[in-house]
Structure formats: C-alpha cells, structure tokens
C-alpha cells in the first residue's frame, strides 16, 4: 500500500487528488543488534533504500506529484544532488508528464544519474553547486509554469512525516533518539513534525530527541554559518545553505537534540560497519548517523540502553564507486581446484 492510501486520512488528499502510487513507504525497520550492543543501545535502522527509487524521497514526491496533477500541472522541474531527481523522474514517468532535472555537474553518484536518465527525464548538468542549481530551478518554475518538486514544495515535507508514523506504529511508540543525516534539512523537520502530530493524535506517547548529522565539509547547521563550498563524499548531503535550516533548528531545540558533524573517513568507516556487521548497504550520506553515534559513544555522550532509530535514507547501490574505493579487490585465481584450495587458505 502506498503512503497516500496508508495515511490518506492524515494527508491533504481529497477525492480530486489522483491516486498516484508506486508502493512507496512501509519500509522495513530492522533491529541491528550486533552494532547496537557494541554501542550499548537498542539500535534500529529504517530502510528507506527499500523505496521504489531507492531513497526516502519517494515518500514526499508521491504527494507533490499528485497535488501538482490535481492542480493541472503539465511538467515538473527539480534541482537535485541525485535522489530527488531519480524520484521526480520516476513519478513523472508514472503519471506521464515531462520532468526537467537540474544537476550540479560532476557531483552526482552514478546510480542516481542512471535512474533519472532511464526514467526519461530531461537531465541538464549545471556548472554550479546544488544551492545555485536550486535557485535556477525555482526561476525556471516561475518563468515556465513547471511544478517545482524540491522540498520548497510544501507537500514533500507533509508526506515525509509518514516515516515517523511508521516508526511509531512498528515500535508502539517513538524512540528515545532519532538519528538522521541532514542536507537540505527537510527530512529532519518532517520527522519532527510527524512525531509531534502522532502524539497530538494520541497515537504515541513519547517524543524523541532529534539528532541531526552533517558531513564536516558541509556542516552549516553545526557551525551556524552557510558553507560556500560544501565538500563531502556523501553527495546527498553536500549542501551549504539548507532551505529548511530554520525548521531543523526548531526541531533540534524543541526536542532537546543536537546537530553534530562527522568526517568523510568516519562516514566511510560507518558504511563498512553497517554492511559488514548489519548486512545493510546504505549510501554514504545515510551512514552519517551511525558515524555520529559511534563518535558520541566514544565521548561518553550516548545514553546507555536508549532506543535509537536511524534513518538509512538511501540505498548503497546508488553509489557503487565510493563503496568499491573502500574495499579490497576480489582475489583472482586460476581455474583449478588447487588454485581454489590455496585461495581459501589465505
Ligand atoms: C536527500 C537525502 C538526504 C538529505 O535529506 P534532507 O531532507 O535534504 O536533509 C540524506 N540522505 C539521502 C540518501 C538523501 O537522498
């Protein structure tokens, strides 16, 4: 069941809203007991990489596209570090509308680029960073009447609240800590709004502390200053001037949480731990929370025994190049059984 169906009563869905559905949402929440026990916590991973285009972006995109269709939109535009474009392109294709995707040139993971292209979007590489690309998408939207489906589109964040609702339904309540990567800062804001709303509706009792993790080279919410030249291996959070910064700050302040940064080396190490000790392959940006929890544990700042959910925002297969740069090459042998026995002894 897609999110418009599962949570339609809590979303601005009317009889006139087209029932767009790629079976997004309802993603697995997996107990990561080996990693959790080494950190002294109960650790859960929300596998957003299991969404139809491999990232959480589908949760918001489905409503943004449905409402735009309801309002008579004929084309879509977005700026993207990759996953928004993959999602926009897929939903536009599904409803039969053209989609224009503006990418910061050379800064997008290979899998995401392949997705946007194969879904049939018109992909335009802009000589500029993400923040500039977004300004241009907004102008194109105003000039040409395309529906913009970046998170400046309010329906994106409204529908991304569904992730928090699923977590509360799976665990019976909100967790103690909610750990999440922060790029444009929409998702952390949406989760916080979702947790609050579920409690107001009497569907949950607790509110989690919101822990937002950024990459050190793109950490405007940690430093308190926009970052003119964001740089990180975690391309999905390579953003210097987050659109939803104010909402994210509010979420962290109201919940008693915090922002923290982690280095690229810590992110890549966490990616390996998650894969080799959890069996989950997530893209680099998605591993910032685990890197952050490990860092907090080392400084004695991770509350023992707490129940922690981290949002594994995107699938590792989107960025195979980065993963391959971090592991050893396969062992090459000849074609005899002796060769194999020799190799197995290594
Ligand atoms: C978009 C994205 C993020 C960042 O989310 P924001 O809402 O921009 O903070 C993190 N991880 C992945 C995989 C993403 O696609």
mmCIF file of C-alpha atoms and ligand atoms in Angstrom:
data_model
loop_
_atom_site.group_PDB
_atom_site.id
_atom_site.type_symbol
_atom_site.label_atom_id
_atom_site.label_comp_id
_atom_site.label_asym_id
_atom_site.label_seq_id
_atom_site.Cartn_x
_atom_site.Cartn_y
_atom_site.Cartn_z
ATOM 1 C CA UNK A 1 0.000 0.000 0.000
ATOM 2 C CA UNK A 2 1.499 3.391 -0.986
ATOM 3 C CA UNK A 3 1.604 6.273 1.509
ATOM 4 C CA UNK A 4 -1.386 8.148 0.036
ATOM 5 C CA UNK A 5 -3.509 5.092 0.715
ATOM 6 C CA UNK A 6 -1.961 4.074 4.030
ATOM 7 C CA UNK A 7 -2.064 7.579 5.542
ATOM 8 C CA UNK A 8 -4.576 9.375 3.305
ATOM 9 C CA UNK A 9 -6.724 10.417 6.262
ATOM 10 C CA UNK A 10 -3.765 12.344 7.766
ATOM 11 C CA UNK A 11 -2.648 13.872 4.465
ATOM 12 C CA UNK A 12 -4.197 16.602 2.284
ATOM 13 C CA UNK A 13 -5.673 14.011 -0.049
ATOM 14 C CA UNK A 14 -9.145 14.753 -1.441
ATOM 15 C CA UNK A 15 -11.487 12.982 -3.833
ATOM 16 C CA UNK A 16 -9.905 15.044 -6.612
ATOM 17 C CA UNK A 17 -6.330 14.001 -5.797
ATOM 18 C CA UNK A 18 -5.096 11.407 -8.299
ATOM 19 C CA UNK A 19 -4.219 8.127 -6.546
ATOM 20 C CA UNK A 20 -0.540 8.172 -7.511
ATOM 21 C CA UNK A 21 1.158 5.068 -6.162
ATOM 22 C CA UNK A 22 4.459 3.283 -6.690
ATOM 23 C CA UNK A 23 4.042 1.373 -3.402
ATOM 24 C CA UNK A 24 6.410 3.764 -1.630
ATOM 25 C CA UNK A 25 6.721 3.768 2.169
ATOM 26 C CA UNK A 26 6.005 0.858 4.558
ATOM 27 C CA UNK A 27 9.778 0.293 4.602
ATOM 28 C CA UNK A 28 11.395 -2.267 6.939
ATOM 29 C CA UNK A 29 12.536 -1.258 10.421
ATOM 30 C CA UNK A 30 15.393 -3.609 11.230
ATOM 31 C CA UNK A 31 16.911 -4.341 14.636
ATOM 32 C CA UNK A 32 20.687 -4.059 14.300
ATOM 33 C CA UNK A 33 21.581 -5.976 17.441
ATOM 34 C CA UNK A 34 25.251 -6.650 16.746
ATOM 35 C CA UNK A 35 26.043 -2.998 16.088
ATOM 36 C CA UNK A 36 23.647 -1.816 18.809
ATOM 37 C CA UNK A 37 25.161 -3.973 21.516
ATOM 38 C CA UNK A 38 28.659 -2.681 20.728
ATOM 39 C CA UNK A 39 27.288 0.833 21.275
ATOM 40 C CA UNK A 40 25.297 -0.111 24.395
ATOM 41 C CA UNK A 41 21.985 0.853 22.787
ATOM 42 C CA UNK A 42 18.947 -0.733 21.137
ATOM 43 C CA UNK A 43 19.608 0.254 17.530
ATOM 44 C CA UNK A 44 17.063 0.170 14.709
ATOM 45 C CA UNK A 45 17.589 1.039 11.060
ATOM 46 C CA UNK A 46 14.717 2.365 8.933
ATOM 47 C CA UNK A 47 15.500 1.037 5.470
ATOM 48 C CA UNK A 48 14.460 3.890 3.243
ATOM 49 C CA UNK A 49 16.612 2.422 0.488
ATOM 50 C CA UNK A 50 13.750 -0.072 0.015
ATOM 51 C CA UNK A 51 11.536 2.622 -1.503
ATOM 52 C CA UNK A 52 10.741 2.264 -5.228
ATOM 53 C CA UNK A 53 13.581 4.540 -6.380
ATOM 54 C CA UNK A 54 15.870 3.583 -3.509
ATOM 55 C CA UNK A 55 15.564 6.604 -1.214
ATOM 56 C CA UNK A 56 13.119 8.304 1.174
ATOM 57 C CA UNK A 57 12.474 10.995 -1.450
ATOM 58 C CA UNK A 58 9.609 8.876 -2.819
ATOM 59 C CA UNK A 59 7.526 9.476 0.338
ATOM 60 C CA UNK A 60 7.282 13.192 -0.384
ATOM 61 C CA UNK A 61 7.419 13.001 -4.156
ATOM 62 C CA UNK A 62 4.226 10.943 -4.425
ATOM 63 C CA UNK A 63 2.142 13.684 -2.756
ATOM 64 C CA UNK A 64 3.972 16.557 -4.504
ATOM 65 C CA UNK A 65 3.281 14.967 -7.887
ATOM 66 C CA UNK A 66 -0.308 14.014 -7.037
ATOM 67 C CA UNK A 67 -1.181 17.536 -5.842
ATOM 68 C CA UNK A 68 0.529 19.136 -8.855
ATOM 69 C CA UNK A 69 -1.509 16.885 -11.174
ATOM 70 C CA UNK A 70 -4.648 17.806 -9.229
ATOM 71 C CA UNK A 71 -3.793 21.487 -9.908
ATOM 72 C CA UNK A 72 -3.336 20.799 -13.607
ATOM 73 C CA UNK A 73 0.476 20.757 -13.823
ATOM 74 C CA UNK A 74 1.826 19.672 -17.175
ATOM 75 C CA UNK A 75 5.556 19.346 -16.338
ATOM 76 C CA UNK A 76 7.901 19.017 -13.364
ATOM 77 C CA UNK A 77 11.259 20.556 -12.541
ATOM 78 C CA UNK A 78 13.739 19.954 -9.744
ATOM 79 C CA UNK A 79 17.315 20.604 -8.719
ATOM 80 C CA UNK A 80 18.996 17.649 -7.154
ATOM 81 C CA UNK A 81 22.083 16.102 -5.632
ATOM 82 C CA UNK A 82 20.685 12.899 -7.189
ATOM 83 C CA UNK A 83 17.902 11.223 -5.261
ATOM 84 C CA UNK A 84 15.284 13.928 -5.740
ATOM 85 C CA UNK A 85 15.866 13.741 -9.481
ATOM 86 C CA UNK A 86 15.583 9.950 -9.519
ATOM 87 C CA UNK A 87 12.322 10.145 -7.592
ATOM 88 C CA UNK A 88 10.846 13.065 -9.554
ATOM 89 C CA UNK A 89 11.741 11.378 -12.841
ATOM 90 C CA UNK A 90 10.092 8.109 -11.780
ATOM 91 C CA UNK A 91 6.829 9.669 -10.571
ATOM 92 C CA UNK A 92 6.650 11.997 -13.591
ATOM 93 C CA UNK A 93 7.095 8.969 -15.849
ATOM 94 C CA UNK A 94 4.423 7.095 -13.893
ATOM 95 C CA UNK A 95 1.856 9.866 -14.400
ATOM 96 C CA UNK A 96 3.018 10.591 -17.968
ATOM 97 C CA UNK A 97 4.388 14.137 -17.562
ATOM 98 C CA UNK A 98 7.760 15.546 -18.661
ATOM 99 C CA UNK A 99 10.381 16.158 -15.989
ATOM 100 C CA UNK A 100 13.346 18.545 -16.135
ATOM 101 C CA UNK A 101 16.219 17.739 -13.791
ATOM 102 C CA UNK A 102 18.990 20.211 -12.963
ATOM 103 C CA UNK A 103 22.117 18.565 -11.553
ATOM 104 C CA UNK A 104 25.268 20.198 -10.228
ATOM 105 C CA UNK A 105 27.741 18.975 -12.865
ATOM 106 C CA UNK A 106 30.091 16.154 -11.907
ATOM 107 C CA UNK A 107 28.758 15.862 -8.349
ATOM 108 C CA UNK A 108 26.121 13.166 -8.685
ATOM 109 C CA UNK A 109 26.525 9.463 -7.885
ATOM 110 C CA UNK A 110 26.407 7.214 -10.934
ATOM 111 C CA UNK A 111 23.356 5.156 -9.974
ATOM 112 C CA UNK A 112 21.227 8.254 -9.439
ATOM 113 C CA UNK A 113 22.195 9.730 -12.799
ATOM 114 C CA UNK A 114 21.369 6.421 -14.486
ATOM 115 C CA UNK A 115 17.962 6.454 -12.798
ATOM 116 C CA UNK A 116 16.993 9.978 -13.888
ATOM 117 C CA UNK A 117 18.023 9.192 -17.468
ATOM 118 C CA UNK A 118 16.371 5.803 -17.766
ATOM 119 C CA UNK A 119 13.094 7.144 -16.314
ATOM 120 C CA UNK A 120 13.187 9.537 -19.268
ATOM 121 C CA UNK A 121 13.825 12.877 -17.556
ATOM 122 C CA UNK A 122 15.487 15.711 -19.459
ATOM 123 C CA UNK A 123 18.723 15.975 -17.459
ATOM 124 C CA UNK A 124 20.656 19.253 -17.515
ATOM 125 C CA UNK A 125 24.072 19.495 -15.848
ATOM 126 C CA UNK A 126 24.651 22.960 -14.387
ATOM 127 C CA UNK A 127 28.103 24.415 -13.867
ATOM 128 C CA UNK A 128 27.497 25.291 -10.229
ATOM 129 C CA UNK A 129 26.842 23.772 -6.806
ATOM 130 C CA UNK A 130 23.499 22.454 -5.543
ATOM 131 C CA UNK A 131 22.450 25.742 -3.988
ATOM 132 C CA UNK A 132 22.867 27.605 -7.304
ATOM 133 C CA UNK A 133 21.099 24.798 -9.158
ATOM 134 C CA UNK A 134 18.095 25.139 -6.845
ATOM 135 C CA UNK A 135 17.880 28.903 -7.474
ATOM 136 C CA UNK A 136 17.801 28.199 -11.194
ATOM 137 C CA UNK A 137 15.102 25.539 -10.836
ATOM 138 C CA UNK A 138 12.941 27.985 -8.879
ATOM 139 C CA UNK A 139 13.308 30.599 -11.599
ATOM 140 C CA UNK A 140 12.508 28.092 -14.328
ATOM 141 C CA UNK A 141 9.419 27.062 -12.397
ATOM 142 C CA UNK A 142 8.241 30.688 -12.124
ATOM 143 C CA UNK A 143 9.042 31.504 -15.781
ATOM 144 C CA UNK A 144 7.728 28.338 -17.451
ATOM 145 C CA UNK A 145 4.962 27.263 -15.070
ATOM 146 C CA UNK A 146 6.535 23.888 -14.274
ATOM 147 C CA UNK A 147 5.656 22.412 -10.869
ATOM 148 C CA UNK A 148 8.796 22.500 -8.706
ATOM 149 C CA UNK A 149 9.174 19.339 -6.655
ATOM 150 C CA UNK A 150 12.159 20.224 -4.482
ATOM 151 C CA UNK A 151 11.478 20.338 -0.757
ATOM 152 C CA UNK A 152 10.472 24.011 -1.174
ATOM 153 C CA UNK A 153 7.282 22.298 -2.379
ATOM 154 C CA UNK A 154 5.336 22.013 0.907
ATOM 155 C CA UNK A 155 3.755 18.659 0.018
ATOM 156 C CA UNK A 156 7.151 16.964 0.080
ATOM 157 C CA UNK A 157 7.660 17.560 3.806
ATOM 158 C CA UNK A 158 3.999 16.966 4.635
ATOM 159 C CA UNK A 159 4.157 13.487 3.176
ATOM 160 C CA UNK A 160 7.633 12.701 4.539
ATOM 161 C CA UNK A 161 6.054 12.747 8.027
ATOM 162 C CA UNK A 162 4.788 9.251 7.189
ATOM 163 C CA UNK A 163 8.234 7.861 8.058
ATOM 164 C CA UNK A 164 7.799 8.915 11.696
ATOM 165 C CA UNK A 165 4.302 7.432 11.794
ATOM 166 C CA UNK A 166 5.539 4.086 10.522
ATOM 167 C CA UNK A 167 8.277 4.025 13.168
ATOM 168 C CA UNK A 168 5.765 4.753 15.959
ATOM 169 C CA UNK A 169 3.448 2.046 14.622
ATOM 170 C CA UNK A 170 6.274 -0.504 14.396
ATOM 171 C CA UNK A 171 7.750 0.180 17.843
ATOM 172 C CA UNK A 172 4.472 1.018 19.609
ATOM 173 C CA UNK A 173 5.863 4.470 20.439
ATOM 174 C CA UNK A 174 8.521 6.951 19.341
ATOM 175 C CA UNK A 175 12.161 6.018 20.092
ATOM 176 C CA UNK A 176 14.374 7.860 22.608
ATOM 177 C CA UNK A 177 16.730 9.170 19.956
ATOM 178 C CA UNK A 178 16.085 9.749 16.272
ATOM 179 C CA UNK A 179 19.343 9.904 14.290
ATOM 180 C CA UNK A 180 19.223 11.268 10.755
ATOM 181 C CA UNK A 181 21.523 12.764 8.111
ATOM 182 C CA UNK A 182 20.911 16.431 7.349
ATOM 183 C CA UNK A 183 21.428 18.042 3.949
ATOM 184 C CA UNK A 184 18.733 20.494 2.936
ATOM 185 C CA UNK A 185 17.238 19.795 6.383
ATOM 186 C CA UNK A 186 13.767 18.875 5.161
ATOM 187 C CA UNK A 187 13.680 15.300 6.377
ATOM 188 C CA UNK A 188 14.652 16.022 9.986
ATOM 189 C CA UNK A 189 11.960 18.724 10.043
ATOM 190 C CA UNK A 190 9.367 16.377 8.554
ATOM 191 C CA UNK A 191 10.153 13.591 11.039
ATOM 192 C CA UNK A 192 9.857 16.001 13.964
ATOM 193 C CA UNK A 193 6.521 17.309 12.681
ATOM 194 C CA UNK A 194 5.410 13.687 12.217
ATOM 195 C CA UNK A 195 6.355 12.635 15.751
ATOM 196 C CA UNK A 196 4.583 15.665 17.233
ATOM 197 C CA UNK A 197 1.476 15.146 15.166
ATOM 198 C CA UNK A 198 1.197 11.452 16.051
ATOM 199 C CA UNK A 199 1.419 12.316 19.737
ATOM 200 C CA UNK A 200 -1.215 15.031 19.390
ATOM 201 C CA UNK A 201 -3.499 12.475 17.761
ATOM 202 C CA UNK A 202 -2.932 10.168 20.728
ATOM 203 C CA UNK A 203 -1.184 7.593 18.550
ATOM 204 C CA UNK A 204 2.101 7.766 20.513
ATOM 205 C CA UNK A 205 3.241 8.970 23.938
ATOM 206 C CA UNK A 206 6.869 9.973 23.682
ATOM 207 C CA UNK A 207 8.824 12.404 21.568
ATOM 208 C CA UNK A 208 12.377 11.536 20.557
ATOM 209 C CA UNK A 209 15.439 13.747 20.786
ATOM 210 C CA UNK A 210 16.301 14.711 17.213
ATOM 211 C CA UNK A 211 19.961 14.093 16.412
ATOM 212 C CA UNK A 212 20.986 15.610 13.075
ATOM 213 C CA UNK A 213 24.294 14.604 11.500
ATOM 214 C CA UNK A 214 26.142 16.511 8.803
ATOM 215 C CA UNK A 215 29.420 15.920 6.995
ATOM 216 C CA UNK A 216 32.241 18.056 8.331
ATOM 217 C CA UNK A 217 32.815 19.684 4.928
ATOM 218 C CA UNK A 218 29.128 20.656 4.629
ATOM 219 C CA UNK A 219 28.006 21.395 8.184
ATOM 220 C CA UNK A 220 26.270 24.788 8.200
ATOM 221 C CA UNK A 221 23.896 23.740 10.995
ATOM 222 C CA UNK A 222 26.813 22.756 13.216
ATOM 223 C CA UNK A 223 28.958 25.823 12.542
ATOM 224 C CA UNK A 224 25.987 28.211 12.394
ATOM 225 C CA UNK A 225 27.217 29.651 9.099
ATOM 226 C CA UNK A 226 26.358 28.870 5.465
ATOM 227 C CA UNK A 227 29.139 26.921 3.845
ATOM 228 C CA UNK A 228 30.079 28.483 0.461
ATOM 229 C CA UNK A 229 31.953 25.456 -0.920
ATOM 230 C CA UNK A 230 30.410 22.288 0.535
ATOM 231 C CA UNK A 231 32.633 19.250 0.082
ATOM 232 C CA UNK A 232 31.974 15.649 1.130
ATOM 233 C CA UNK A 233 31.955 12.120 -0.247
ATOM 234 C CA UNK A 234 28.327 11.951 0.958
ATOM 235 C CA UNK A 235 26.932 13.742 -2.099
ATOM 236 C CA UNK A 236 23.316 13.588 -0.906
ATOM 237 C CA UNK A 237 24.159 15.943 1.976
ATOM 238 C CA UNK A 238 26.654 18.097 0.123
ATOM 239 C CA UNK A 239 24.640 21.256 0.750
ATOM 240 C CA UNK A 240 25.990 24.532 2.083
ATOM 241 C CA UNK A 241 22.837 26.559 2.654
ATOM 242 C CA UNK A 242 19.920 24.339 3.737
ATOM 243 C CA UNK A 243 16.480 25.506 2.626
ATOM 244 C CA UNK A 244 14.783 24.181 5.791
ATOM 245 C CA UNK A 245 17.512 25.288 8.231
ATOM 246 C CA UNK A 246 15.045 27.224 10.428
ATOM 247 C CA UNK A 247 12.681 24.256 10.778
ATOM 248 C CA UNK A 248 15.565 21.908 11.542
ATOM 249 C CA UNK A 249 16.940 24.225 14.236
ATOM 250 C CA UNK A 250 13.484 24.376 15.778
ATOM 251 C CA UNK A 251 13.204 20.558 15.728
ATOM 252 C CA UNK A 252 16.536 20.151 17.479
ATOM 253 C CA UNK A 253 15.819 22.889 20.033
ATOM 254 C CA UNK A 254 12.274 21.748 20.856
ATOM 255 C CA UNK A 255 13.290 18.102 21.167
ATOM 256 C CA UNK A 256 16.417 18.698 23.237
ATOM 257 C CA UNK A 257 18.524 17.142 20.497
ATOM 258 C CA UNK A 258 21.608 18.373 18.705
ATOM 259 C CA UNK A 259 23.496 18.744 15.437
ATOM 260 C CA UNK A 260 26.852 17.078 15.052
ATOM 261 C CA UNK A 261 29.326 16.625 12.256
ATOM 262 C CA UNK A 262 31.372 13.628 11.173
ATOM 263 C CA UNK A 263 34.329 13.384 8.819
ATOM 264 C CA UNK A 264 34.238 11.610 5.471
ATOM 265 C CA UNK A 265 36.579 8.970 6.923
ATOM 266 C CA UNK A 266 34.110 8.360 9.780
ATOM 267 C CA UNK A 267 31.215 8.135 7.299
ATOM 268 C CA UNK A 268 33.021 5.571 5.130
ATOM 269 C CA UNK A 269 34.033 3.533 8.177
ATOM 270 C CA UNK A 270 30.395 3.535 9.345
ATOM 271 C CA UNK A 271 29.298 2.422 5.875
ATOM 272 C CA UNK A 272 31.555 -0.621 6.164
ATOM 273 C CA UNK A 273 30.370 -1.414 9.697
ATOM 274 C CA UNK A 274 26.717 -1.179 8.669
ATOM 275 C CA UNK A 275 27.314 -3.515 5.739
ATOM 276 C CA UNK A 276 29.722 -5.992 7.317
ATOM 277 C CA UNK A 277 28.083 -6.125 10.778
ATOM 278 C CA UNK A 278 24.490 -5.306 9.930
ATOM 279 C CA UNK A 279 24.003 -6.716 6.445
ATOM 280 C CA UNK A 280 22.778 -3.379 5.125
ATOM 281 C CA UNK A 281 24.335 -1.465 2.262
ATOM 282 C CA UNK A 282 23.416 2.204 2.512
ATOM 283 C CA UNK A 283 24.803 5.132 0.560
ATOM 284 C CA UNK A 284 27.419 7.320 2.262
ATOM 285 C CA UNK A 285 25.045 10.123 3.374
ATOM 286 C CA UNK A 286 22.850 7.536 5.103
ATOM 287 C CA UNK A 287 25.815 6.396 7.185
ATOM 288 C CA UNK A 288 26.462 9.789 8.793
ATOM 289 C CA UNK A 289 24.101 8.955 11.702
ATOM 290 C CA UNK A 290 25.914 5.714 12.523
ATOM 291 C CA UNK A 291 29.253 7.550 12.280
ATOM 292 C CA UNK A 292 27.794 10.138 14.649
ATOM 293 C CA UNK A 293 26.507 7.566 17.149
ATOM 294 C CA UNK A 294 29.951 5.924 17.204
ATOM 295 C CA UNK A 295 31.515 9.340 17.810
ATOM 296 C CA UNK A 296 29.066 10.111 20.638
ATOM 297 C CA UNK A 297 29.745 6.712 22.189
ATOM 298 C CA UNK A 298 33.494 7.390 22.174
ATOM 299 C CA UNK A 299 32.953 10.690 24.005
ATOM 300 C CA UNK A 300 30.639 9.028 26.540
ATOM 301 C CA UNK A 301 27.667 11.065 25.300
ATOM 302 C CA UNK A 302 25.444 8.224 24.070
ATOM 303 C CA UNK A 303 22.869 7.370 26.751
ATOM 304 C CA UNK A 304 23.324 3.679 27.675
ATOM 305 C CA UNK A 305 20.359 1.453 26.874
ATOM 306 C CA UNK A 306 18.474 4.041 24.851
ATOM 307 C CA UNK A 307 16.286 3.035 21.948
ATOM 308 C CA UNK A 308 17.665 4.657 18.811
ATOM 309 C CA UNK A 309 16.232 4.727 15.304
ATOM 310 C CA UNK A 310 18.498 5.828 12.488
ATOM 311 C CA UNK A 311 17.078 6.636 9.099
ATOM 312 C CA UNK A 312 19.072 4.830 6.409
ATOM 313 C CA UNK A 313 17.964 7.323 3.805
ATOM 314 C CA UNK A 314 19.264 5.770 0.575
ATOM 315 C CA UNK A 315 20.392 2.512 -0.992
ATOM 316 C CA UNK A 316 24.117 1.769 -1.271
ATOM 317 C CA UNK A 317 23.725 0.588 -4.862
ATOM 318 C CA UNK A 318 23.234 4.182 -5.920
ATOM 319 C CA UNK A 319 26.908 4.910 -5.375
ATOM 320 C CA UNK A 320 28.915 1.751 -6.089
ATOM 321 C CA UNK A 321 32.051 3.764 -7.000
ATOM 322 C CA UNK A 322 32.501 5.090 -3.470
ATOM 323 C CA UNK A 323 31.959 1.652 -1.934
ATOM 324 C CA UNK A 324 34.424 -0.009 -4.321
ATOM 325 C CA UNK A 325 37.068 2.579 -3.467
ATOM 326 C CA UNK A 326 36.904 1.416 0.163
ATOM 327 C CA UNK A 327 37.253 -2.351 -0.157
ATOM 328 C CA UNK A 328 39.832 -4.829 -1.414
ATOM 329 C CA UNK A 329 39.639 -6.185 -4.948
ATOM 330 C CA UNK A 330 38.384 -9.765 -5.446
ATOM 331 C CA UNK A 331 41.096 -12.465 -5.240
ATOM 332 C CA UNK A 332 41.951 -13.641 -8.780
ATOM 333 C CA UNK A 333 42.921 -17.310 -9.225
ATOM 334 C CA UNK A 334 43.380 -19.881 -11.980
ATOM 335 C CA UNK A 335 40.747 -22.429 -12.901
ATOM 336 C CA UNK A 336 41.916 -25.453 -10.901
ATOM 337 C CA UNK A 337 40.587 -26.759 -7.611
ATOM 338 C CA UNK A 338 44.141 -26.495 -6.220
ATOM 339 C CA UNK A 339 44.116 -22.785 -7.000
ATOM 340 C CA UNK A 340 40.837 -22.509 -5.115
ATOM 341 C CA UNK A 341 42.101 -24.511 -2.103
ATOM 342 C CA UNK A 342 45.152 -22.278 -1.993
ATOM 343 C CA UNK A 343 42.995 -19.153 -2.092
ATOM 344 C CA UNK A 344 40.661 -20.468 0.655
ATOM 345 C CA UNK A 345 43.650 -20.985 2.960
ATOM 346 C CA UNK A 346 44.565 -17.278 2.769
HETATM 347 C C1 LIG B 1 18.056 13.912 0.333
HETATM 348 C C2 LIG B 1 18.893 12.997 1.104
HETATM 349 C C3 LIG B 1 19.397 13.323 2.375
HETATM 350 C C4 LIG B 1 19.209 14.661 2.994
HETATM 351 O O1 LIG B 1 17.873 14.938 3.351
HETATM 352 P P1 LIG B 1 17.421 16.440 3.601
HETATM 353 O O2 LIG B 1 15.961 16.391 3.726
HETATM 354 O O3 LIG B 1 17.886 17.217 2.404
HETATM 355 O O4 LIG B 1 18.126 16.894 4.841
HETATM 356 C C5 LIG B 1 20.095 12.371 3.068
HETATM 357 N N1 LIG B 1 20.346 11.153 2.539
HETATM 358 C C6 LIG B 1 19.897 10.812 1.318
HETATM 359 C C7 LIG B 1 20.221 9.454 0.786
HETATM 360 C C8 LIG B 1 19.155 11.708 0.565
HETATM 361 O O5 LIG B 1 18.730 11.352 -0.643
#
